[in-house]
């Protein structure tokens, strides 16, 4: 497998490097939880409808996804009656990626967005009629805005098999190794071996260089993060100028009648499905509660603007059950 | 909402629960009680400024309790019934089915137990059968022909452990929860006293007895639908011998839930059966 981009030092000015976090997580599986945890600020946040310390939230979310990883795709299909596939298809359609795009898919776990991205690019290549004559997309350029030819490269690039400057590539980053494992096995089954990377990392502290991706997506992951603003700042950092941030997330249903229906369905039916299909009530209770805790479309758009993105828009899917937020890292940042 | 009448009892039950489990509670980091523990005020404002009512939390009535509405219980019953037929390895689905459908039956069992002095003792003392309260070696050391030894044979031959019973989640009354727990625990003892092995035929026979004795819908469903999975040889045995035998036992035996089984380990098995009006098993199946 190709290795990720070279890391030029610690990415964020955080006191918690990733390895420390993982070690701490592994060592807090017993009753000695309290002693081994360093005394950080005891700020509190929400975990579904519970209130927990911020340190705890990450671990509990990790546990949730570790437990659901095996049946994640089945449950997605059951809970949304397969509609989540349409949402994700529409999401990639809105992104309309071109050949040569470097995508970072954060919280991409089982790879739904990554596979669709690769499929979209491939279908574009297979179907040249789709591309208008007057607007030809360069697919193999020697020099230009997208790539620096190797003769002119200043530092020696790490030789990465399958990683070329001019081909599309998606890096799937997820904090949870179980989810990544499921994604990897799905890729193997589908026969996808190149153009995709699986990296374990924290969205609040990404192990990537600044200005290194053309597009950043996070689908149904951002509401699980403890500090959404940090995730947005990191997204801004790793995107190239001109890069696009896209977020697909559950959001608020504005129609009141439908909202009641949706709430009843969420709280009554979904945990029951979780218990019957996946033997896990509490993870799915957390899921529906975390949706209610996440800011609505307008508030989230404001947060994205605050992180520095411009041209921030959102689009409701299925009356607001899901929403696509999009923003660009403008070349000239005007605050 | 319909939860209003429950609030007062909730507070009292919560208070008792808190008193009992203070030590373990303090060390529990993942608390489900809100920091400002206003017992009557369950309203709070969520991330979008919407006023919401905090539902009954996990573990509030007893550890492992998951609060469910009526609709959820209906959905769970249907889902678990379907799932247990589709995937028989999902033992938790049968357990769930029992919990969600058993409220009336559990109440009637409890009433019957309260009418019986031994039953009343069981309800007060709330004994549990696990490896802490019952030593497997002690059971193995008993002479052949005793009830305890029979139970030991049942456990060791089939590789069971009295610890392996699933916790209870969906029963909303802590007292009925004990009755359900007791039922689950003495299920294996029923196997022993009836002399039924844990294969499909034996399970169905035990379910018949339990259905007639306890009235639990889950037992009735198991008794009616279980035989559909029997092979032809067993079906013949079932219809000719086991079914009438099980029905006779279910109807004639004393109320088995009110028996303090832990006091009978050393009793001779046949004597015990006679006391309880249980017919010995048909000779074909005296294997375990």
Coordinates of C-alpha atoms in Angstrom, one line a residue:
Chain A
X1 CA 0.0 0.0 0.0
X2 CA 1.2 3.5 -0.7
X3 CA 2.4 5.5 2.3
X4 CA 0.8 8.8 3.1
X5 CA 2.5 12.1 2.3
X6 CA 5.6 12.9 4.2
X7 CA 4.9 14.5 7.5
X8 CA 7.0 17.6 8.1
X9 CA 6.7 17.7 11.9
X10 CA 3.8 17.9 14.2
X11 CA 0.8 19.2 12.4
X12 CA -1.0 20.9 15.2
X13 CA 0.0 22.8 18.3
X14 CA -1.9 20.3 20.4
X15 CA -0.4 18.7 23.5
X16 CA -1.8 15.3 22.5
X17 CA 0.1 13.5 19.7
X18 CA -1.9 10.7 18.1
X19 CA 0.3 7.9 19.4
X20 CA -0.2 9.1 22.9
X21 CA -3.9 9.1 22.4
X22 CA -4.0 5.5 21.1
X23 CA -1.8 4.3 23.9
X24 CA -3.9 6.0 26.5
X25 CA -7.0 4.5 24.9
X26 CA -5.5 1.0 25.1
X27 CA -4.5 1.4 28.7
X28 CA -7.8 2.7 29.9
X29 CA -9.8 -0.4 29.3
X30 CA -9.9 -1.4 33.0
X31 CA -11.0 0.1 36.2
X32 CA -7.7 2.0 36.4
X33 CA -9.2 4.6 34.1
X34 CA -9.1 7.3 36.6
X35 CA -5.5 7.0 37.7
X36 CA -4.0 6.8 34.2
X37 CA -5.8 9.7 32.8
X38 CA -3.9 13.0 33.2
X39 CA -5.8 15.9 34.7
X40 CA -6.8 18.0 31.8
X41 CA -9.3 20.8 31.8
X42 CA -12.6 19.1 33.0
X43 CA -14.7 20.8 30.4
X44 CA -17.9 19.1 29.5
X45 CA -19.6 18.3 26.2
X46 CA -22.5 16.3 25.1
X47 CA -22.5 12.6 24.2
X48 CA -25.9 12.2 22.8
X49 CA -28.1 13.5 25.5
X50 CA -25.6 12.8 28.3
X51 CA -23.1 15.2 29.5
X52 CA -19.6 13.9 29.7
X53 CA -16.1 15.2 30.1
X54 CA -14.4 16.1 26.8
X55 CA -11.7 13.6 27.2
X56 CA -14.2 10.9 27.6
X57 CA -16.2 11.7 24.5
X58 CA -13.5 10.6 22.1
X59 CA -13.1 7.3 23.8
X60 CA -16.8 6.6 24.0
X61 CA -17.3 7.5 20.4
X62 CA -14.4 5.1 19.6
X63 CA -16.1 2.3 21.5
X64 CA -19.4 3.0 19.7
X65 CA -17.8 2.7 16.3
X66 CA -15.7 -0.3 17.3
X67 CA -18.9 -2.1 18.2
X68 CA -20.9 -1.1 15.1
X69 CA -18.1 -1.5 12.5
X70 CA -19.1 -5.1 11.7
X71 CA -22.7 -4.3 10.9
X72 CA -22.3 -0.7 9.9
X73 CA -23.3 -1.0 6.3
X74 CA -26.2 -3.3 7.0
X75 CA -27.5 -1.0 9.6
X76 CA -27.2 2.0 7.3
X77 CA -29.3 0.3 4.7
X78 CA -31.9 -0.8 7.3
X79 CA -32.2 2.5 9.0
X80 CA -32.4 4.7 5.9
X81 CA -34.1 2.0 3.7
X82 CA -31.2 2.3 1.4
X83 CA -31.6 6.1 0.9
X84 CA -28.2 6.8 2.3
X85 CA -26.8 5.4 -1.0
X86 CA -28.7 8.1 -2.9
X87 CA -27.5 10.8 -0.5
X88 CA -23.9 9.7 -1.0
X89 CA -24.3 9.5 -4.8
X90 CA -25.8 13.0 -4.9
X91 CA -22.9 14.2 -2.7
X92 CA -20.3 13.0 -5.2
X93 CA -22.4 14.3 -8.0
X94 CA -22.3 17.7 -6.4
X95 CA -18.6 17.5 -5.9
X96 CA -18.2 16.6 -9.6
X97 CA -14.5 15.7 -9.2
X98 CA -12.2 15.8 -12.2
X99 CA -9.3 13.5 -13.0
X100 CA -6.3 14.4 -11.0
X101 CA -8.1 15.4 -7.8
X102 CA -6.5 14.5 -4.5
X103 CA -9.3 13.9 -2.1
X104 CA -9.1 13.5 1.6
X105 CA -12.0 11.7 3.0
X106 CA -12.1 12.1 6.8
X107 CA -14.1 9.9 9.0
X108 CA -14.4 7.8 5.9
X109 CA -14.3 4.5 7.7
X110 CA -15.9 1.9 5.5
X111 CA -15.1 3.8 2.3
X112 CA -18.5 4.7 0.9
X113 CA -17.4 8.1 -0.3
X114 CA -14.0 7.0 -1.5
X115 CA -15.4 4.2 -3.7
X116 CA -18.0 6.5 -5.2
X117 CA -15.3 9.1 -5.9
X118 CA -13.2 6.6 -7.7
X119 CA -16.2 5.3 -9.6
X120 CA -17.2 8.7 -10.7
X121 CA -13.7 9.5 -12.0
X122 CA -13.6 6.2 -13.8
X123 CA -17.0 6.7 -15.4
X124 CA -15.8 10.1 -16.6
X125 CA -12.8 8.6 -18.2
X126 CA -14.9 5.8 -19.8
X127 CA -17.4 8.3 -21.1
X128 CA -15.6 11.0 -23.0
X129 CA -18.8 12.2 -24.6
X130 CA -19.8 13.6 -21.2
X131 CA -17.0 16.2 -21.5
X132 CA -17.8 19.1 -23.8
X133 CA -15.5 19.8 -26.6
X134 CA -14.8 23.4 -25.6
X135 CA -13.8 22.4 -22.1
X136 CA -11.3 19.7 -22.1
X137 CA -10.0 18.4 -18.8
X138 CA -6.3 17.8 -18.9
X139 CA -5.6 14.3 -17.8
X140 CA -1.9 14.0 -18.2
X141 CA -0.1 17.3 -17.9
X142 CA 3.7 17.7 -17.6
X143 CA 3.7 21.0 -15.9
X144 CA 1.1 23.3 -14.7
X145 CA -0.9 24.3 -11.7
X146 CA -1.6 20.7 -10.6
X147 CA 1.8 19.2 -10.5
X148 CA 5.4 20.0 -10.4
X149 CA 7.5 17.8 -12.8
X150 CA 10.0 15.7 -11.0
X151 CA 12.9 17.6 -12.6
X152 CA 11.8 20.8 -10.8
X153 CA 10.9 19.3 -7.5
X154 CA 13.0 20.8 -4.8
X155 CA 13.0 18.1 -2.3
X156 CA 13.2 14.4 -3.1
X157 CA 9.8 12.9 -3.0
X158 CA 9.3 9.6 -1.3
X159 CA 8.8 7.0 -4.0
X160 CA 5.3 5.8 -3.5
X161 CA 4.1 3.0 -5.8
X162 CA 0.9 4.0 -7.5
X163 CA 0.9 7.6 -6.3
X164 CA 1.4 9.8 -9.3
X165 CA 0.8 13.5 -9.3
X166 CA -1.6 13.5 -12.2
X167 CA -3.9 10.7 -11.2
X168 CA -6.9 10.9 -8.9
X169 CA -6.2 9.7 -5.4
X170 CA -8.3 9.4 -2.3
X171 CA -6.9 9.2 1.2
X172 CA -9.4 7.7 3.7
X173 CA -8.6 8.9 7.2
X174 CA -10.5 7.6 10.2
X175 CA -9.8 7.6 13.9
X176 CA -11.2 4.1 14.3
X177 CA -9.1 1.2 13.0
X178 CA -12.0 -1.3 13.0
X179 CA -13.9 0.9 10.5
X180 CA -10.8 1.2 8.3
X181 CA -10.4 -2.6 8.4
X182 CA -13.9 -3.0 7.1
X183 CA -13.2 -0.5 4.4
X184 CA -10.0 -2.2 3.4
X185 CA -11.7 -5.6 3.1
X186 CA -14.4 -4.0 1.0
X187 CA -11.8 -2.5 -1.3
X188 CA -10.1 -5.9 -1.7
X189 CA -13.4 -7.5 -2.5
X190 CA -14.2 -4.9 -5.1
X191 CA -10.7 -5.3 -6.6
X192 CA -9.7 -1.7 -5.9
X193 CA -6.0 -1.6 -5.1
X194 CA -4.6 1.7 -6.4
X195 CA -5.6 5.2 -5.9
X196 CA -6.7 4.7 -2.4
X197 CA -5.0 5.0 1.0
X198 CA -6.2 4.1 4.5
X199 CA -4.7 6.2 7.3
X200 CA -5.7 6.2 10.9
X201 CA -5.8 9.7 12.2
X202 CA -7.8 12.2 14.3
X203 CA -9.8 14.8 12.4
X204 CA -8.9 17.4 14.9
X205 CA -5.2 16.8 14.3
X206 CA -4.6 15.4 10.8
X207 CA -1.3 13.8 10.0
X208 CA -0.9 15.6 6.7
X209 CA 1.0 18.6 5.5
X210 CA -0.6 22.0 4.9
X211 CA -2.1 22.7 1.5
X212 CA -1.9 19.2 0.3
X213 CA -5.4 18.2 -0.9
X214 CA -7.7 19.5 -3.6
X215 CA -10.9 18.4 -1.8
X216 CA -11.8 17.4 1.7
X217 CA -15.0 15.5 2.5
X218 CA -16.4 14.4 5.8
X219 CA -19.6 12.3 5.5
X220 CA -21.6 11.6 8.6
X221 CA -18.6 12.0 10.8
X222 CA -18.3 15.5 12.0
X223 CA -21.1 15.3 14.5
X224 CA -19.1 12.6 16.4
X225 CA -16.1 14.9 16.8
X226 CA -15.5 16.6 20.1
X227 CA -14.4 19.9 18.7
X228 CA -16.1 20.7 15.4
X229 CA -14.3 24.0 15.1
X230 CA -10.9 22.3 15.3
X231 CA -12.0 19.9 12.6
X232 CA -12.9 22.8 10.4
X233 CA -9.6 24.6 11.1
X234 CA -7.7 21.5 10.2
X235 CA -9.7 21.1 7.1
X236 CA -8.8 24.6 6.1
X237 CA -5.1 23.9 6.8
X238 CA -4.8 20.8 4.7
X239 CA -6.7 22.1 1.7
X240 CA -4.9 23.7 -1.1
X241 CA -5.9 27.3 -1.9
X242 CA -8.9 26.9 -4.2
X243 CA -9.7 23.6 -2.5
X244 CA -13.2 22.6 -1.6
X245 CA -14.6 21.5 1.7
X246 CA -17.7 19.4 1.6
X247 CA -19.6 18.0 4.5
X248 CA -22.5 15.5 4.3
X249 CA -24.3 15.3 7.7
X250 CA -27.6 14.8 9.3
X251 CA -29.3 18.0 9.9
X252 CA -32.5 19.6 11.0
X253 CA -35.9 18.9 9.3
X254 CA -37.5 22.2 9.0
X255 CA -41.0 21.1 8.2
X256 CA -42.6 20.7 11.7
X257 CA -45.0 17.9 10.8
X258 CA -42.3 15.9 9.2
X259 CA -40.0 16.6 12.0
X260 CA -42.3 15.0 14.5
X261 CA -42.5 11.9 12.3
X262 CA -38.8 11.9 11.9
X263 CA -38.2 12.2 15.6
X264 CA -40.6 9.4 16.4
X265 CA -39.0 7.2 13.8
X266 CA -35.5 8.0 15.1
X267 CA -36.2 7.5 18.8
X268 CA -38.6 4.7 18.6
X269 CA -37.5 2.6 15.7
X270 CA -33.8 3.0 15.2
X271 CA -32.6 1.7 18.6
X272 CA -34.9 -1.2 18.2
X273 CA -33.4 -2.0 14.8
X274 CA -30.0 -1.7 16.4
X275 CA -30.9 -4.2 19.1
X276 CA -32.5 -6.7 16.7
X277 CA -30.0 -6.5 13.9
X278 CA -26.7 -5.6 15.6
X279 CA -27.4 -6.5 19.2
X280 CA -26.5 -3.0 20.3
X281 CA -29.2 -0.7 21.5
X282 CA -27.0 2.0 23.1
X283 CA -24.9 2.8 20.1
X284 CA -27.9 3.5 18.0
X285 CA -29.5 5.5 20.7
X286 CA -26.3 7.6 20.8
X287 CA -26.6 8.0 17.0
X288 CA -30.0 9.5 17.1
X289 CA -29.3 11.7 20.0
X290 CA -26.1 13.0 18.5
X291 CA -28.0 14.1 15.4
X292 CA -30.2 16.3 17.6
X293 CA -27.2 17.8 19.4
X294 CA -25.5 18.9 16.2
X295 CA -26.1 22.5 15.0
X296 CA -28.6 23.1 12.3
X297 CA -27.8 24.0 8.7
X298 CA -27.5 27.8 9.2
X299 CA -25.4 27.5 12.4
X300 CA -23.1 25.0 10.9
X301 CA -22.7 27.2 7.8
X302 CA -21.7 30.0 10.1
X303 CA -19.1 27.8 11.8
X304 CA -17.6 26.9 8.4
X305 CA -17.4 30.6 7.5
X306 CA -15.7 31.3 10.8
X307 CA -13.0 28.7 10.0
X308 CA -12.1 30.8 7.0
X309 CA -14.0 29.2 4.1
X310 CA -15.7 31.3 1.5
X311 CA -18.7 30.7 -0.7
X312 CA -20.3 28.6 1.9
X313 CA -23.6 27.1 0.8
X314 CA -25.8 24.3 2.0
X315 CA -28.3 22.0 0.3
X316 CA -31.0 20.0 2.0
X317 CA -31.6 16.4 1.1
X318 CA -34.9 14.7 1.9
X319 CA -36.4 17.7 3.6
X320 CA -33.4 18.4 5.7
X321 CA -32.8 14.9 7.1
X322 CA -29.4 15.2 5.5
X323 CA -27.6 18.3 4.3
X324 CA -24.6 19.0 2.1
X325 CA -22.4 21.9 3.2
X326 CA -19.8 23.2 0.9
X327 CA -17.1 25.9 1.2
X328 CA -13.9 26.9 -0.6
X329 CA -10.6 27.9 0.7
X330 CA -10.4 31.0 -1.3
X331 CA -7.1 32.1 -2.7
X332 CA -7.3 35.4 -1.0
X333 CA -8.8 35.0 2.4
X334 CA -10.9 37.9 3.4
X335 CA -12.1 37.9 7.0
Chain B
X1 CA -47.3 12.0 28.7
X2 CA -48.0 8.6 30.2
X3 CA -44.8 8.8 32.1
X4 CA -46.3 11.3 34.6
X5 CA -47.8 8.8 37.0
X6 CA -44.5 7.0 37.2
X7 CA -42.5 10.0 38.2
X8 CA -43.1 9.7 42.0
X9 CA -42.3 6.0 42.1
X10 CA -39.3 6.6 39.9
X11 CA -37.9 9.1 42.4
X12 CA -38.4 6.7 45.3
X13 CA -37.0 3.7 43.4
X14 CA -34.1 5.8 42.3
X15 CA -33.5 6.9 45.8
X16 CA -33.5 3.3 47.0
X17 CA -31.2 2.3 44.2
X18 CA -28.8 5.1 45.0
X19 CA -28.7 4.1 48.7
X20 CA -27.9 0.5 47.8
X21 CA -25.2 1.2 45.3
X22 CA -23.6 4.3 46.6
X23 CA -20.0 3.0 46.5
X24 CA -20.1 1.6 43.0
X25 CA -21.8 4.7 41.9
X26 CA -19.1 7.1 43.1
X27 CA -16.5 5.2 41.2
X28 CA -18.5 5.0 38.0
X29 CA -17.1 7.6 35.6
X30 CA -19.6 7.1 32.9
X31 CA -22.5 8.4 34.9
X32 CA -26.0 8.5 33.4
X33 CA -27.4 10.8 36.0
X34 CA -27.4 14.5 35.1
X35 CA -25.1 16.8 37.1
X36 CA -27.9 18.9 38.4
X37 CA -30.0 16.0 39.4
X38 CA -33.4 17.7 39.7
X39 CA -35.7 14.7 40.1
X40 CA -38.8 16.4 38.7
X41 CA -37.2 18.6 36.1
X42 CA -36.4 16.5 33.1
X43 CA -36.5 19.4 30.6
X44 CA -33.3 20.8 29.1
X45 CA -32.2 22.6 26.0
X46 CA -30.4 20.8 23.2
X47 CA -27.7 22.0 20.8
X48 CA -30.3 23.7 18.5
X49 CA -32.1 25.6 21.2
X50 CA -34.9 23.1 21.3
X51 CA -36.6 22.2 24.5
X52 CA -36.5 18.5 25.1
X53 CA -37.5 16.1 27.9
X54 CA -34.8 14.0 29.2
X55 CA -36.1 10.5 29.0
X56 CA -35.7 7.9 31.7
X57 CA -32.0 7.1 31.6
X58 CA -30.2 3.8 31.3
X59 CA -29.6 1.9 34.5
X60 CA -32.0 4.1 36.5
X61 CA -34.3 1.4 37.7
X62 CA -31.8 -1.4 37.9
X63 CA -28.4 -1.9 36.2
X64 CA -28.9 -2.9 32.6
X65 CA -32.4 -1.4 32.3
X66 CA -33.2 0.2 29.0
X67 CA -36.4 2.3 29.1
X68 CA -38.8 1.5 26.2
X69 CA -42.2 2.9 25.1
X70 CA -45.1 0.6 24.2
X71 CA -44.5 1.1 20.5
X72 CA -40.9 0.1 21.0
X73 CA -41.9 -3.0 22.9
X74 CA -44.2 -4.0 20.1
X75 CA -41.5 -3.5 17.5
X76 CA -39.0 -5.4 19.6
X77 CA -41.4 -8.3 20.1
X78 CA -42.0 -8.6 16.4
X79 CA -38.4 -8.1 15.5
X80 CA -37.0 -10.5 18.1
X81 CA -39.6 -13.2 17.2
X82 CA -38.6 -12.9 13.5
X83 CA -34.9 -12.8 14.2
X84 CA -35.0 -15.8 16.5
X85 CA -36.6 -17.8 13.8
X86 CA -34.2 -16.6 11.1
X87 CA -31.1 -16.9 13.2
X88 CA -31.5 -19.4 16.1
X89 CA -28.0 -18.6 17.3
X90 CA -29.3 -15.3 18.6
X91 CA -30.2 -16.4 22.1
X92 CA -30.6 -12.7 23.1
X93 CA -33.6 -12.4 20.8
X94 CA -35.5 -15.1 22.6
X95 CA -34.7 -13.4 25.9
X96 CA -35.8 -10.0 24.5
X97 CA -39.0 -11.6 23.3
X98 CA -39.7 -12.9 26.8
X99 CA -39.0 -9.6 28.4
X100 CA -41.1 -7.5 26.1
X101 CA -44.2 -9.7 26.0
X102 CA -44.1 -11.0 29.6
X103 CA -45.4 -8.2 31.8
X104 CA -48.9 -9.6 32.5
X105 CA -47.5 -13.1 33.0
X106 CA -44.8 -11.9 35.3
X107 CA -47.4 -10.1 37.4
X108 CA -49.5 -13.2 37.7
X109 CA -46.4 -15.3 38.6
X110 CA -45.5 -12.8 41.2
X111 CA -49.0 -12.9 42.7
X112 CA -48.9 -16.7 42.8
X113 CA -45.6 -16.6 44.5
X114 CA -46.8 -14.2 47.1
X115 CA -49.7 -16.5 47.8
X116 CA -47.2 -19.3 48.6
X117 CA -45.1 -19.0 51.8
X118 CA -41.9 -20.4 50.1
X119 CA -42.6 -18.2 47.1
X120 CA -42.8 -15.2 49.4
X121 CA -39.5 -16.1 50.9
X122 CA -37.9 -16.3 47.5
X123 CA -39.3 -12.8 46.6
X124 CA -37.9 -11.4 49.8
X125 CA -34.5 -13.0 49.8
X126 CA -34.1 -12.8 46.0
X127 CA -31.6 -15.6 45.7
X128 CA -29.6 -15.9 42.5
X129 CA -27.9 -18.9 41.1
X130 CA -24.4 -18.3 39.8
X131 CA -21.0 -19.7 40.5
X132 CA -20.7 -17.4 43.5
X133 CA -23.7 -18.7 45.3
X134 CA -23.5 -22.3 44.2
X135 CA -20.3 -24.3 44.0
X136 CA -20.1 -26.6 41.0
X137 CA -17.7 -28.9 42.8
X138 CA -20.1 -29.2 45.7
X139 CA -22.8 -30.3 43.3
X140 CA -20.4 -32.8 41.7
X141 CA -19.6 -34.3 45.1
X142 CA -23.2 -35.2 45.9
X143 CA -24.3 -38.8 45.5
X144 CA -25.9 -40.1 42.4
X145 CA -29.7 -39.9 42.3
X146 CA -29.8 -36.5 44.1
X147 CA -31.2 -33.5 42.4
X148 CA -28.0 -31.5 42.8
X149 CA -26.0 -34.3 41.1
X150 CA -28.5 -34.4 38.3
X151 CA -28.1 -30.7 37.7
X152 CA -24.3 -31.1 37.8
X153 CA -24.6 -33.8 35.1
X154 CA -26.7 -31.4 33.0
X155 CA -24.2 -28.6 33.3
X156 CA -21.1 -30.6 32.8
X157 CA -22.3 -32.8 29.9
X158 CA -23.6 -29.8 28.0
X159 CA -20.9 -27.4 28.9
X160 CA -23.3 -24.9 30.5
X161 CA -22.6 -22.5 33.3
X162 CA -25.1 -20.9 35.6
X163 CA -23.3 -17.6 35.0
X164 CA -24.2 -17.5 31.3
X165 CA -27.7 -16.1 31.7
X166 CA -28.3 -12.9 29.8
X167 CA -29.0 -9.7 31.8
X168 CA -32.5 -8.2 31.7
X169 CA -33.1 -5.0 29.8
X170 CA -36.7 -4.3 29.0
X171 CA -38.7 -5.1 32.0
X172 CA -39.9 -1.8 33.5
X173 CA -40.6 -2.9 37.1
X174 CA -37.6 -3.9 39.3
X175 CA -39.7 -6.5 41.2
X176 CA -40.9 -8.1 38.0
X177 CA -37.3 -8.0 36.8
X178 CA -36.4 -10.3 39.7
X179 CA -39.2 -12.7 38.7
X180 CA -37.9 -12.8 35.2
X181 CA -34.4 -13.3 36.4
X182 CA -35.5 -16.2 38.6
X183 CA -37.4 -17.7 35.7
X184 CA -34.3 -17.6 33.5
X185 CA -32.1 -19.1 36.2
X186 CA -34.4 -22.0 37.1
X187 CA -35.0 -22.9 33.5
X188 CA -31.9 -25.2 33.7
X189 CA -33.3 -26.7 36.9
X190 CA -36.5 -27.5 35.1
X191 CA -34.5 -29.4 32.6
X192 CA -32.9 -31.4 35.4
X193 CA -36.0 -32.1 37.4
X194 CA -38.0 -33.1 34.3
X195 CA -35.0 -35.1 32.9
X196 CA -35.1 -33.4 29.5
X197 CA -31.8 -32.9 27.6
X198 CA -31.3 -29.5 25.9
X199 CA -31.9 -30.7 22.4
X200 CA -34.8 -29.3 20.5
X201 CA -37.3 -32.0 21.6
X202 CA -36.3 -31.6 25.3
X203 CA -36.5 -27.8 25.0
X204 CA -40.0 -27.9 23.5
X205 CA -41.2 -30.2 26.3
X206 CA -39.8 -27.9 28.9
X207 CA -41.4 -25.0 27.2
X208 CA -44.8 -26.7 27.3
X209 CA -44.4 -27.2 31.0
X210 CA -43.3 -23.6 31.5
X211 CA -46.0 -22.2 29.4
X212 CA -48.7 -24.0 31.4
X213 CA -47.1 -23.1 34.7
X214 CA -46.0 -19.5 34.1
X215 CA -48.2 -18.3 31.3
X216 CA -45.3 -16.5 29.6
X217 CA -46.1 -15.8 25.9
X218 CA -42.5 -16.5 24.9
X219 CA -42.8 -20.0 26.3
X220 CA -46.1 -20.5 24.6
X221 CA -44.6 -19.3 21.3
X222 CA -41.6 -21.6 21.7
X223 CA -43.8 -24.5 22.5
X224 CA -46.0 -24.0 19.5
X225 CA -43.4 -23.1 16.9
X226 CA -40.4 -25.1 18.2
X227 CA -41.8 -28.4 16.9
X228 CA -41.8 -27.1 13.4
X229 CA -38.0 -27.6 13.4
X230 CA -38.2 -31.2 14.6
X231 CA -37.1 -34.0 12.2
X232 CA -39.6 -36.8 11.4
X233 CA -38.3 -39.2 14.0
X234 CA -38.5 -36.7 16.8
X235 CA -41.8 -35.4 15.6
X236 CA -43.3 -38.9 16.0
X237 CA -41.8 -39.2 19.5
X238 CA -43.0 -35.7 20.3
X239 CA -46.6 -36.2 19.3
X240 CA -47.0 -39.7 20.8
X241 CA -45.1 -39.4 24.0
X242 CA -43.6 -36.1 25.0
X243 CA -46.4 -33.8 24.3
X244 CA -49.0 -35.5 26.4
X245 CA -46.4 -36.1 29.1
X246 CA -45.4 -32.5 29.2
X247 CA -49.0 -31.3 29.2
X248 CA -49.8 -33.6 32.1
X249 CA -46.8 -32.4 34.0
X250 CA -47.6 -28.7 33.3
X251 CA -51.1 -29.1 34.6
X252 CA -50.5 -31.4 37.6
X253 CA -47.2 -30.3 39.0
X254 CA -47.1 -27.9 41.9
X255 CA -46.3 -24.3 41.1
X256 CA -42.6 -24.7 40.2
X257 CA -41.6 -21.0 40.4
X258 CA -42.4 -21.1 44.2
X259 CA -40.0 -23.9 44.9
X260 CA -36.8 -22.9 46.7
X261 CA -34.6 -25.0 44.5
X262 CA -31.4 -24.2 46.3
X263 CA -32.6 -26.1 49.4
X264 CA -33.2 -29.3 47.5
X265 CA -29.7 -30.1 46.1
X266 CA -29.3 -33.0 48.4
X267 CA -32.8 -34.4 48.0
X268 CA -33.3 -37.7 46.3
X269 CA -34.5 -36.9 42.8
X270 CA -37.4 -39.3 42.7
X271 CA -38.7 -38.2 46.1
X272 CA -38.5 -34.6 44.9
X273 CA -40.5 -35.4 41.8
X274 CA -43.1 -37.1 43.8
X275 CA -43.4 -34.1 46.1
X276 CA -43.8 -31.8 43.2
X277 CA -46.3 -34.1 41.3
X278 CA -43.9 -34.5 38.4
X279 CA -44.1 -37.6 36.3
X280 CA -40.6 -39.1 35.6
X281 CA -39.5 -38.6 32.0
X282 CA -40.5 -41.2 29.4
X283 CA -37.9 -43.9 29.5
X284 CA -36.7 -43.2 25.9
X285 CA -35.0 -40.0 26.9
X286 CA -33.3 -40.7 30.3
X287 CA -29.9 -39.7 29.0
X288 CA -29.0 -36.7 31.0

